[in-house]
XYZ file of C-alpha atoms in Angstrom:
583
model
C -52.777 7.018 3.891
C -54.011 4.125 2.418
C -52.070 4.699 -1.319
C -51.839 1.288 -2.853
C -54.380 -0.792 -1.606
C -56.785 -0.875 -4.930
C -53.158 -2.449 -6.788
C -53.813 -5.432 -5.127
C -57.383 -5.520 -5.352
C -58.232 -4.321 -2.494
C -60.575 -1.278 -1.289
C -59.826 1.812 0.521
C -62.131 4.732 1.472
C -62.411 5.868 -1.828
C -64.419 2.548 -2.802
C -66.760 2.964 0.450
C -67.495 6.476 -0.419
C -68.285 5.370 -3.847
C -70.899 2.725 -2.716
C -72.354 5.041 -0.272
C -72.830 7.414 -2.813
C -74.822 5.177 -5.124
C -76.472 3.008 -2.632
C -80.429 3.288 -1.333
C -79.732 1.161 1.954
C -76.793 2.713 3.067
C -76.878 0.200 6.272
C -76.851 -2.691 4.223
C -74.241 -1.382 1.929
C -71.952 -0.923 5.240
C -72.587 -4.580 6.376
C -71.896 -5.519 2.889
C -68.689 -3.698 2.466
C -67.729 -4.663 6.423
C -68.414 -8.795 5.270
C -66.208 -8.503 1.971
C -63.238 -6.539 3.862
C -63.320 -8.290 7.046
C -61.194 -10.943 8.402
C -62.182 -13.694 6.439
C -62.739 -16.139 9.427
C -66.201 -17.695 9.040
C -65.983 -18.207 13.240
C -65.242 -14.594 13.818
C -68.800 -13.096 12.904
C -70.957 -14.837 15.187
C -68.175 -13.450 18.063
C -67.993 -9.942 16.852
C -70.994 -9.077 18.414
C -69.817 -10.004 21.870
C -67.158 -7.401 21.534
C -70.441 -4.975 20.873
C -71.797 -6.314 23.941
C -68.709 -5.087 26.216
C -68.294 -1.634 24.472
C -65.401 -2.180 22.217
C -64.835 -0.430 18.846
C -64.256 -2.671 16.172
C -61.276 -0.147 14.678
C -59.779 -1.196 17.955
C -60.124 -4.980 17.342
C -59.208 -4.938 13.723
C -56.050 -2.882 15.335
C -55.097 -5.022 17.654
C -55.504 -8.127 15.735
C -53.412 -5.966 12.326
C -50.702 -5.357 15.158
C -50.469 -8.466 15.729
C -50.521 -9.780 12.341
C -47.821 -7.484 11.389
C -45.448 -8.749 14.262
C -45.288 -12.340 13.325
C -45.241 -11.230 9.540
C -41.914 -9.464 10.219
C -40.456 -12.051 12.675
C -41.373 -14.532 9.760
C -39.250 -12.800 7.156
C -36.338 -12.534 9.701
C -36.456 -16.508 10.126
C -36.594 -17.155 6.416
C -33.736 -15.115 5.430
C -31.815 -16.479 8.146
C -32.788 -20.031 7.155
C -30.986 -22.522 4.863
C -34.021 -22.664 2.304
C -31.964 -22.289 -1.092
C -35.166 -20.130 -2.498
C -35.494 -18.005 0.867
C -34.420 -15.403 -1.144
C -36.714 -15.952 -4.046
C -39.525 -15.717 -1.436
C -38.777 -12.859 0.282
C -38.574 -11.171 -3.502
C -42.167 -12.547 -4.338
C -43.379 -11.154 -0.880
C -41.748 -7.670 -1.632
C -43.493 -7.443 -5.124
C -46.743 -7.916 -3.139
C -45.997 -5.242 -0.560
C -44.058 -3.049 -2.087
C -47.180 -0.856 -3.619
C -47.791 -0.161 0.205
C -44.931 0.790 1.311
C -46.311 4.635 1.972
C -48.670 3.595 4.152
C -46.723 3.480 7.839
C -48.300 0.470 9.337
C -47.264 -1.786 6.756
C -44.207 0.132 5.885
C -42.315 -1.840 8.486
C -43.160 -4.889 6.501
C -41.955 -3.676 3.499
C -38.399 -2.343 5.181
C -37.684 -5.651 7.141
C -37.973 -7.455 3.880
C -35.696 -4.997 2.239
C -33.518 -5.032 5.049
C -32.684 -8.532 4.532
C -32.431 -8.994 0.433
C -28.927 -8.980 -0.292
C -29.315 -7.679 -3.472
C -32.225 -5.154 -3.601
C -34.034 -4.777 -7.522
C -32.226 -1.807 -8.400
C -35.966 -0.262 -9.529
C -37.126 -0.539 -6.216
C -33.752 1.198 -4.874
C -34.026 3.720 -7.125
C -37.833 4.498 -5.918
C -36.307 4.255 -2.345
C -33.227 6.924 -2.777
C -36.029 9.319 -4.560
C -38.262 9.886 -2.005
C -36.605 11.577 0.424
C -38.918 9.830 3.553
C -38.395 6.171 2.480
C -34.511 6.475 2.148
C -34.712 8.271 5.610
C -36.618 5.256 7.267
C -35.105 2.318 5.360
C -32.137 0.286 7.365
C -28.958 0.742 7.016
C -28.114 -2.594 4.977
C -30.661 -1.203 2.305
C -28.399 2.605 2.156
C -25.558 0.167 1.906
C -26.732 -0.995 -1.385
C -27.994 2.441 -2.373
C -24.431 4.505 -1.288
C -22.073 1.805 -3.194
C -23.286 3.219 -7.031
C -23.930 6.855 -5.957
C -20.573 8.306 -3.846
C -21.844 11.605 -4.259
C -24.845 10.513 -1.697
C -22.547 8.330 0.620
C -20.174 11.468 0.784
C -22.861 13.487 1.713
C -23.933 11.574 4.748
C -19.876 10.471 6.026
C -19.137 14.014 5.572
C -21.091 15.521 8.703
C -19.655 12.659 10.990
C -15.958 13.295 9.888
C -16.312 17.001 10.708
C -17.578 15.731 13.985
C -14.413 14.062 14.695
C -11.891 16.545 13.951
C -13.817 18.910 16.256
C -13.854 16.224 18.838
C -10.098 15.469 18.231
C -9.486 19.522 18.505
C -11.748 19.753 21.420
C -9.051 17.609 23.231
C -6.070 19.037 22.469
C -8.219 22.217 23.766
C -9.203 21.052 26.919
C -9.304 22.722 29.863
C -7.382 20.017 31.547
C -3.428 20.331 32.226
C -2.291 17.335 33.669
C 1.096 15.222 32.126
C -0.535 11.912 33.144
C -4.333 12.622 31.767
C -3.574 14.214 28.019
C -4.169 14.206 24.676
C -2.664 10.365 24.339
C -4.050 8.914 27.656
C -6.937 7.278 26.008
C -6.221 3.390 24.803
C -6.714 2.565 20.973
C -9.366 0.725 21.942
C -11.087 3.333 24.310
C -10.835 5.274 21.021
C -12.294 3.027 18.664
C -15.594 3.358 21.316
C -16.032 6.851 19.669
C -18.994 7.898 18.412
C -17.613 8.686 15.057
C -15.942 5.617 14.182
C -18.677 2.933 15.164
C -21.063 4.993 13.013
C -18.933 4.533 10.105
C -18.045 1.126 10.861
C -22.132 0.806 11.054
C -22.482 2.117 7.792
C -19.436 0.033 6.332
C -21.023 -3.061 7.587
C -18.738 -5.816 5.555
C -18.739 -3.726 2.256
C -15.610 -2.934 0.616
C -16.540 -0.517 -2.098
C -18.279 1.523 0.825
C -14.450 1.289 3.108
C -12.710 1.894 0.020
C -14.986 5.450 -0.575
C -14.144 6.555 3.180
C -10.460 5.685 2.927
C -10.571 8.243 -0.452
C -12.542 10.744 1.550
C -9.798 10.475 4.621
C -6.982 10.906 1.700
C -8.695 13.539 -0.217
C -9.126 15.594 2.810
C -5.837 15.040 4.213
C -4.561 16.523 1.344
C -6.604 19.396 1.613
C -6.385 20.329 5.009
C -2.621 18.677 6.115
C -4.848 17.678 8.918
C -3.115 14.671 10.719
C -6.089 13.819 12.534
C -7.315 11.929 8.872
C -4.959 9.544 9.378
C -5.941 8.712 12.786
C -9.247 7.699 11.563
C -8.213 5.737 8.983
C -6.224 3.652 11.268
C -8.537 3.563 14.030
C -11.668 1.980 10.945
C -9.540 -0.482 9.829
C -8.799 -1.648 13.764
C -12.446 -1.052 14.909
C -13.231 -3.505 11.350
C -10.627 -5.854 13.104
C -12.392 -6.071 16.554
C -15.112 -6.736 14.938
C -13.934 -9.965 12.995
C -15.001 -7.933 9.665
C -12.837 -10.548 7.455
C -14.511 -9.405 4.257
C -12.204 -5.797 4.603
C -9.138 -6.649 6.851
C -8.399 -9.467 4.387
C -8.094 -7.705 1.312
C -6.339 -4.137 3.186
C -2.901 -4.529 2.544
C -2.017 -2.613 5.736
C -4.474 -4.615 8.150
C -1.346 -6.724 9.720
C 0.845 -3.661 9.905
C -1.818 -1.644 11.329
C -2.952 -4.581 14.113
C 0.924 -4.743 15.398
C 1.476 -0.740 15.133
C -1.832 -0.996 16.932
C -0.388 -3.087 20.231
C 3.159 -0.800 20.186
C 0.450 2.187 20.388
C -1.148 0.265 23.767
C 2.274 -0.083 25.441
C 3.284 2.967 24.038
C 6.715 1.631 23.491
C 8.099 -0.796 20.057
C 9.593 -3.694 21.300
C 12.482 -5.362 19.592
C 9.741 -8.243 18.736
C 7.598 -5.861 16.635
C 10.234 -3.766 15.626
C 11.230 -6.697 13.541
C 7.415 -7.443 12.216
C 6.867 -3.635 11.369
C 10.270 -4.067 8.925
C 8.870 -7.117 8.084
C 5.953 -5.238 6.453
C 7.899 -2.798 5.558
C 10.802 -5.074 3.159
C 7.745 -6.943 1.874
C 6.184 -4.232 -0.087
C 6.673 -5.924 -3.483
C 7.653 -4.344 -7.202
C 4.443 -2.661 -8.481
C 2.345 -2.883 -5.176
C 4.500 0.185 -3.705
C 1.074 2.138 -3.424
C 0.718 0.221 -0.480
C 3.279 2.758 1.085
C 1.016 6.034 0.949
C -1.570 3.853 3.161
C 1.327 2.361 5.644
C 2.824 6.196 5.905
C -1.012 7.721 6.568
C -0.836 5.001 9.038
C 2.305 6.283 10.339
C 1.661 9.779 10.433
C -1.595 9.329 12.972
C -0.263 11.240 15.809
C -0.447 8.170 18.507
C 1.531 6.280 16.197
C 4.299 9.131 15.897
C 4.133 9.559 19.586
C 4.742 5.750 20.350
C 8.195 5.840 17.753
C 9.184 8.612 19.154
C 9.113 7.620 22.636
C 10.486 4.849 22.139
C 13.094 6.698 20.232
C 13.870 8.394 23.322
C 14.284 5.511 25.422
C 16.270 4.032 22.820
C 19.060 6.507 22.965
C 19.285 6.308 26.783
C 19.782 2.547 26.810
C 22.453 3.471 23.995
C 24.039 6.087 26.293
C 23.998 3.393 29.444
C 26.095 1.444 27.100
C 28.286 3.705 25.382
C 27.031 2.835 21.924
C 26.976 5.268 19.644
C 22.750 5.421 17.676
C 24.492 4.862 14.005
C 24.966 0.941 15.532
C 21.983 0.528 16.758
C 19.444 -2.013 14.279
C 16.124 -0.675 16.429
C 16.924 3.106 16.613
C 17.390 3.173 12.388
C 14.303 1.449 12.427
C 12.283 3.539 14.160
C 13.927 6.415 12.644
C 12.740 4.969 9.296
C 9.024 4.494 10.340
C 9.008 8.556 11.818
C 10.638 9.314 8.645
C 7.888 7.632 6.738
C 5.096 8.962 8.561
C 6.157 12.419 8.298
C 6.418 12.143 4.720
C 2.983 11.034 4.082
C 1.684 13.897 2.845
C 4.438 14.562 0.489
C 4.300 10.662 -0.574
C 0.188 11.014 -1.367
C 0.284 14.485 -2.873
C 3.265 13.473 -5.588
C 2.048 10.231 -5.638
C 5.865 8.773 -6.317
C 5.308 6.007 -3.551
C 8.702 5.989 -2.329
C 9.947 5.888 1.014
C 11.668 8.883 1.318
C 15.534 8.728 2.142
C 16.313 9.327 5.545
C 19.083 12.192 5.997
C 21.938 9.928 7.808
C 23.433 13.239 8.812
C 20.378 13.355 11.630
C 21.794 10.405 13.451
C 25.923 11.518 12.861
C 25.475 15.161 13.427
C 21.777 16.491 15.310
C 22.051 13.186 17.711
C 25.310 13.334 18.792
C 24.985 17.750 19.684
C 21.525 16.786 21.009
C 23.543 14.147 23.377
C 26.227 17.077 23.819
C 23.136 19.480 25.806
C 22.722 16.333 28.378
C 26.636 16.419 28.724
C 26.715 20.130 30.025
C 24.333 19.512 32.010
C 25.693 16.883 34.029
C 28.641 18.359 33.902
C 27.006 21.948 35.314
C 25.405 19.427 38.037
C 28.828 17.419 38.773
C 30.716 20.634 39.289
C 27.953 21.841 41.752
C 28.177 18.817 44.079
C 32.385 19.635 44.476
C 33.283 20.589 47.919
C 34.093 24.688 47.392
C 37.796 24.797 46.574
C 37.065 22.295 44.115
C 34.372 24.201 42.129
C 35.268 25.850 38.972
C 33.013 29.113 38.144
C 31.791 27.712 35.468
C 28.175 29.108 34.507
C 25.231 26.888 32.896
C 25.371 27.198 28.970
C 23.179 28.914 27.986
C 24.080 28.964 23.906
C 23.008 25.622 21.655
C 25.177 23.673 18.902
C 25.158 24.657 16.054
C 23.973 21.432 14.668
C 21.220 21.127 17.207
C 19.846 24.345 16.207
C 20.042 24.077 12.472
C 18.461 20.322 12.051
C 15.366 21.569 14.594
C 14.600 24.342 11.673
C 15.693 22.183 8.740
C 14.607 18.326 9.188
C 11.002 17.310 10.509
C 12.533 13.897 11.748
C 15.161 15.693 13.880
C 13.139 18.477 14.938
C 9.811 15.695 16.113
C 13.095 14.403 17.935
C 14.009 17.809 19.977
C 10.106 18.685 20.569
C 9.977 15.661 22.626
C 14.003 16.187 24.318
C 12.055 19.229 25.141
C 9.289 17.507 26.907
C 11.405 15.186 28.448
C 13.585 17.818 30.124
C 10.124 19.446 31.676
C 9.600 15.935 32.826
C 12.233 15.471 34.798
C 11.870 19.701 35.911
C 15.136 20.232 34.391
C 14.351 24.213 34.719
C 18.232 25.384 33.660
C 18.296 22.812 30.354
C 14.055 24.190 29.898
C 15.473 27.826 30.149
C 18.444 26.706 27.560
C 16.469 24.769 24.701
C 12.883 26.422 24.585
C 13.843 29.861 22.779
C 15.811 27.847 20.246
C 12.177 25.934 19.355
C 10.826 29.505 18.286
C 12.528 28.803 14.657
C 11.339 25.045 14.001
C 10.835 23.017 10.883
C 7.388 24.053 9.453
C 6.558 25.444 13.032
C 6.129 22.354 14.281
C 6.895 23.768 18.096
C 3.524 25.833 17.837
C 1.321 23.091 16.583
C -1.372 22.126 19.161
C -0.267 18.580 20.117
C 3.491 20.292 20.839
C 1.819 22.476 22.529
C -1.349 20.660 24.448
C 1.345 18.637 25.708
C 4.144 21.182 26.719
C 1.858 23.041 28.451
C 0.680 19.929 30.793
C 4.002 18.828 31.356
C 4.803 22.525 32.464
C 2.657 22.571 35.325
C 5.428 19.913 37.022
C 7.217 23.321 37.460
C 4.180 25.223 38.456
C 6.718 26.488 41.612
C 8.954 27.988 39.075
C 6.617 30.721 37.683
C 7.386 32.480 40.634
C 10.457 33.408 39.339
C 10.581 35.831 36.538
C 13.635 34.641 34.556
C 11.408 31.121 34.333
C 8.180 33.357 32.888
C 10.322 35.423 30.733
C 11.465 32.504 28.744
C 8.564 30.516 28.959
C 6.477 33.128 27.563
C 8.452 36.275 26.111
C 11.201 33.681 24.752
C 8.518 31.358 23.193
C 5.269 31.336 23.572
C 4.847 35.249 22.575
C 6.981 35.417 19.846
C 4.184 34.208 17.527
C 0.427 34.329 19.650
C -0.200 37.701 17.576
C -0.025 35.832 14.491
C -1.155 32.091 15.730
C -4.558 32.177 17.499
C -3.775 28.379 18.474
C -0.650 29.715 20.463
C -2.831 32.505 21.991
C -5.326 29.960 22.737
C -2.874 27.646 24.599
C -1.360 30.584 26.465
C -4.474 31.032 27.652
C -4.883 27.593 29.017
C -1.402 27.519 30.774
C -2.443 31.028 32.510
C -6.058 29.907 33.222
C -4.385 26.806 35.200
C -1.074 28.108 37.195
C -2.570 31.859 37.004
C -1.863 31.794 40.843
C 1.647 30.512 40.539
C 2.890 33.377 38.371
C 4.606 36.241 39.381
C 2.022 39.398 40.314
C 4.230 41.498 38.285
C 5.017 38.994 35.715
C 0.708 38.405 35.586
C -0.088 41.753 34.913
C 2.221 42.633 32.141
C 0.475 39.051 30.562
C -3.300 40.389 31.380
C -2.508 43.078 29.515
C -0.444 41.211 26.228
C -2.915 38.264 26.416
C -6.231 40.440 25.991
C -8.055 39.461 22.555
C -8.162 42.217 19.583
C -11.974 42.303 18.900
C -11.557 40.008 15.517
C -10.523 37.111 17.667
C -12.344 33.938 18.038
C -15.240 33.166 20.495
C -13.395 30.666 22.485
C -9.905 33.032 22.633
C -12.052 35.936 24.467
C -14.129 33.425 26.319
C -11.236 31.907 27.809
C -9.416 35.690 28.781
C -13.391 36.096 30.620
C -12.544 33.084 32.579
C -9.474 34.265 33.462
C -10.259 37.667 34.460
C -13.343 36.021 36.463
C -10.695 33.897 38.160
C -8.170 36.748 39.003
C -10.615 38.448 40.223
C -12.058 36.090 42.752
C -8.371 35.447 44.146
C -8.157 38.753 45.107
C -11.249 38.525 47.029
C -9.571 34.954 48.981
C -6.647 33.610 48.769
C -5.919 30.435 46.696
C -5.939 26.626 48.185
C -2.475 25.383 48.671
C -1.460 23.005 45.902
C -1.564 19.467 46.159
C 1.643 18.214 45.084
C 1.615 15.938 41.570
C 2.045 12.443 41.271
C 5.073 11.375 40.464
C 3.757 8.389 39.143
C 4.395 8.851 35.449
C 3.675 5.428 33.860
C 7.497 5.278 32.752
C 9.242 1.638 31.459
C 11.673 0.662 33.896
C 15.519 1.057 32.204
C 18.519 0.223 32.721
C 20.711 2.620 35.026
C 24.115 2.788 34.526
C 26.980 4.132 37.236
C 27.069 6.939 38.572
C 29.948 7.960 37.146
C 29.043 7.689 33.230
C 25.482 8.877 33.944
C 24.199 12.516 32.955
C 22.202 14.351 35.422
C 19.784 14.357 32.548
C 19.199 11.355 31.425
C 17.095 10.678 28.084
């Protein structure tokens, strides 16, 4: 408890025990031994007696006063490193040498950590004696681990390692939810409601302004991301380098090549939607990545392969295309659409780019925008067509029947390009937004053979399933079910636990919507084999619990959604040259 004190000359209860031991007036001894250890204030010893007087233990005043002492010690060490002295430094140094020796005894280890805490540069001896015993590196603050983590990775890994687990769980947790809604999902938060995470203010904590320490993380985000293909990495690395922005970290953004790219991806991201303004800055970027700096591009496509950053291009892909249709201009003439198609393209080849480390941006098959675009624009031509022939008076009416085949070219780029087949995922959700059921009905079977099975990857699927519940009305029809689950969704849940898990979900929410017959033939496919997952079975309890208590009352009647789906205005053109589904 007291380890240190005889270093400096001073005695401890060893020293007493000693005298005591050797002593013949042990009482004079003690009032010896109290005189020489005391607080040396002559003043003070006619006074102590008082405190006898009124009953108070001298540990207790010695406390006190030691408490005390201690407080103004600490708040002087704060003011002198945050002083303009030139030697403040030099002090605090001289002041640790003297403490230091007892810095395992807890009331004046705080001392010893607050003047640690505030030497920039540490003695590496007195580090090293810090990261060896296991309780001083656990209480020391986190400007001394700084100093410690930047020469030993292996230690710094070990502590960044539990939080990023954390934050793929949380990110999974979300796309998990029990929540189906198409206007609270997956991408609802803001990037800067994100960057309030848990997670990522720990690490930017533990970054502080240190750019060995950023440049270790943004290794262990591109080590792992290779390992896993987990696009959630890239995320993170985005949202550190923007929570280093808001905080005016100048040290990191400055020298991060993608910090400007990243702040103006960052604002598309808030509006969801790349304006022709940014559009220009992100190609700015983009052209400016100069001869023998072209590593740059495996940060700026991890950037670009964060899922809220492929979501904003390709929304704003979509809403490209029907400002194109409004005015009959065909996408290969449009500056903004090749663009964007150029930044998807880039994203989605991040992993490629990183793992063959040939920083190139990879070429982007022109045959996507002359051949998948146009038979993709061909699906929203039958159907207004199927919807124009409806409104004729009778004898007008031809008996023609909705399509219910796909082009040839639509179907092949979905299984053969990732840009293209990104692209008919979210035609796919756009049709369920508008509760297009026939052109639903038409396109989702063809998503069963995608590129890489990108149609059964949870963020496809957390968000098909939420936009689905627009047409909660429709489950009552058993055509609808039969495509939406024996034409997609069960075509792969007995291999894909994430597709079970999502099926699941759907069933758990619009469970009273589907037909009884329909229900029952799903109770029985959807029932986990025993080596399934905890959350798989625990979710087929819920719904089992649930179906059972309808059949004791009868469901609530549905309040109908809000229509209110935070969509840009766009232009509208005539009736005449505008298909009943517009993109």
């Amino acid at each position: 408890m007291f380890a240190g004190l005889p270093e400096l000359g001073i005695s401890n209860g060893e020293d007493l025990k000693e005298t005591l031991t050797n002593c013949t007036e042990p009482l004079k001894a003690i009032d010896q031994f109290q005189m020489e250890n005391g607080i040396l204030l002559p003043t003070l010893q006619s006074a102590l007696p008082f405190l006898d007087l009124h009953g108070t233990p001298r540990l207790e005043f010695h406390q006190s006063v030691f408490d005390e002492l201690r407080e103004k010690l600490m708040e002087r060490v704060a003011t002198i490193a945050e002083g303009k002295d030139e030697d403040r430094y030099v002090k605090l140094e001289e002041l640790l040498e003297k403490s230091f020796p007892l810095v395992k005894m807890l009331s004046i280890q705080p001392v010893v950590m607050q003047v640690l805490k505030h030497l920039p540069k540490v003695p590496e001896k007195k580090l090293k004696m810090v990261m060896a015993d296991k309780e001083l590196y656990k209480v020391c603050a986190v400007e001394v681990k700084r100093q410690i983590w930047q020469d030993n990775q292996a230690l710094f890994g070990d502590e960044v390692s539990p939080l990023l687990k954390q934050y793929i769980v949380e990110k999974e947790a979300a796309l998990f939810s029990s929540d189906l809604s198409i206007l609270h999902n997956f991408f609802s938060p803001s990037p800067k409601a994100r960057r309030q995470g848990e997670v990522v203010l720990k690490l930017t904590q533990m970054i502080g302004k240190n750019v060995k320490l950023y440049d270790m993380v943004l290794q262990f985000l591109r080590t792992l991301f290779l390992r896993t293909r987990n696009v959630h990495y890239c995320t993170l690395r985005a949202e550190l380098l923007m929570s280093l922005h808001d905080l005016d970290i100048s040290e990191i953004c400055s020298v991060d090549p993608c910090h400007k790219f990243t702040w103006c991806l960052d604002a598309c991201i808030r509006e969801k939607f790349v304006d022709g303004k940014r559009a220009r800055e992100l190609q700015g970027f983009l052209d400016g990545v100069k001869k023998g700096q072209e590593q740059v591009l495996g940060d700026l496509s991890m950037i670009l392969c964060d899922p809220f950053a492929c979501n904003t291009l390709v929304l704003s892909i979509m809403r490209n295309l029907q400002e194109l249709l409004s005015q009959d201009a065909l996408p290969r003439d449009s500056p903004d659409l090749m663009l964007l198609l150029r930044m998807l393209s880039l994203g989605q080849g991040a992993w490629d780019m990183i793992d063959s480390q040939v920083f190139k941006e990879p070429r982007l098959d022109l045959e996507v925008v002359t051949r998948f675009l146009p038979a993709m624009m061909s699906v929203v031509v039958d159907d207004h067509t199927f919807t124009a022939e409806n409104k004729l008076p009778g004898e007008e009416k031809s008996s023609l029947s909705y399509p219910t085949t796909l082009p040839d070219a639509f179907s092949r780029y979905l299984q053969e390009n990732r840009v293209a087949c990104e692209m008919g995922l979210y035609y796919v959700l756009h049709i369920a937004k508008l509760r297009n059921k026939n052109a639903l009905q038409r396109l989702l079977p063809a998503l069963v053979e995608s590129y890489n099975d990108m149609a059964f990857g949870d963020i496809f699927l957390h968000l098909l399933t939420g936009h689905l519940t627009l047409l909660s009305d429709e489950f009552g029809s058993e055509d609808f079910c039969s495509v939406v689950f024996d034409g997609f969704l069960l075509t792969s849940f007995s291999s894909k636990e994430n597709v079970h898990r999502h099926a699941l979900r759907m069933m758990l929410h619009l469970h009273h919507k589907v037909l009884p017959s329909c229900r029952e033939t799903l109770m029985k496919t959807l029932e986990p084999p025993k080596q399934s997952s905890e959350p798989v079975k625990e979710l087929y309890t819920q719904l089992t619990e649930k179906l059972d208590a309808q059949k004791k009352s009868p469901p609530p009647p549905d309040e109908a959604p809000s229509l209110d789906l935070g969509l840009h205005p766009v232009t509208v053109p005539s009736a005449a040259s505008t298909p009943a589904t517009p993109l």
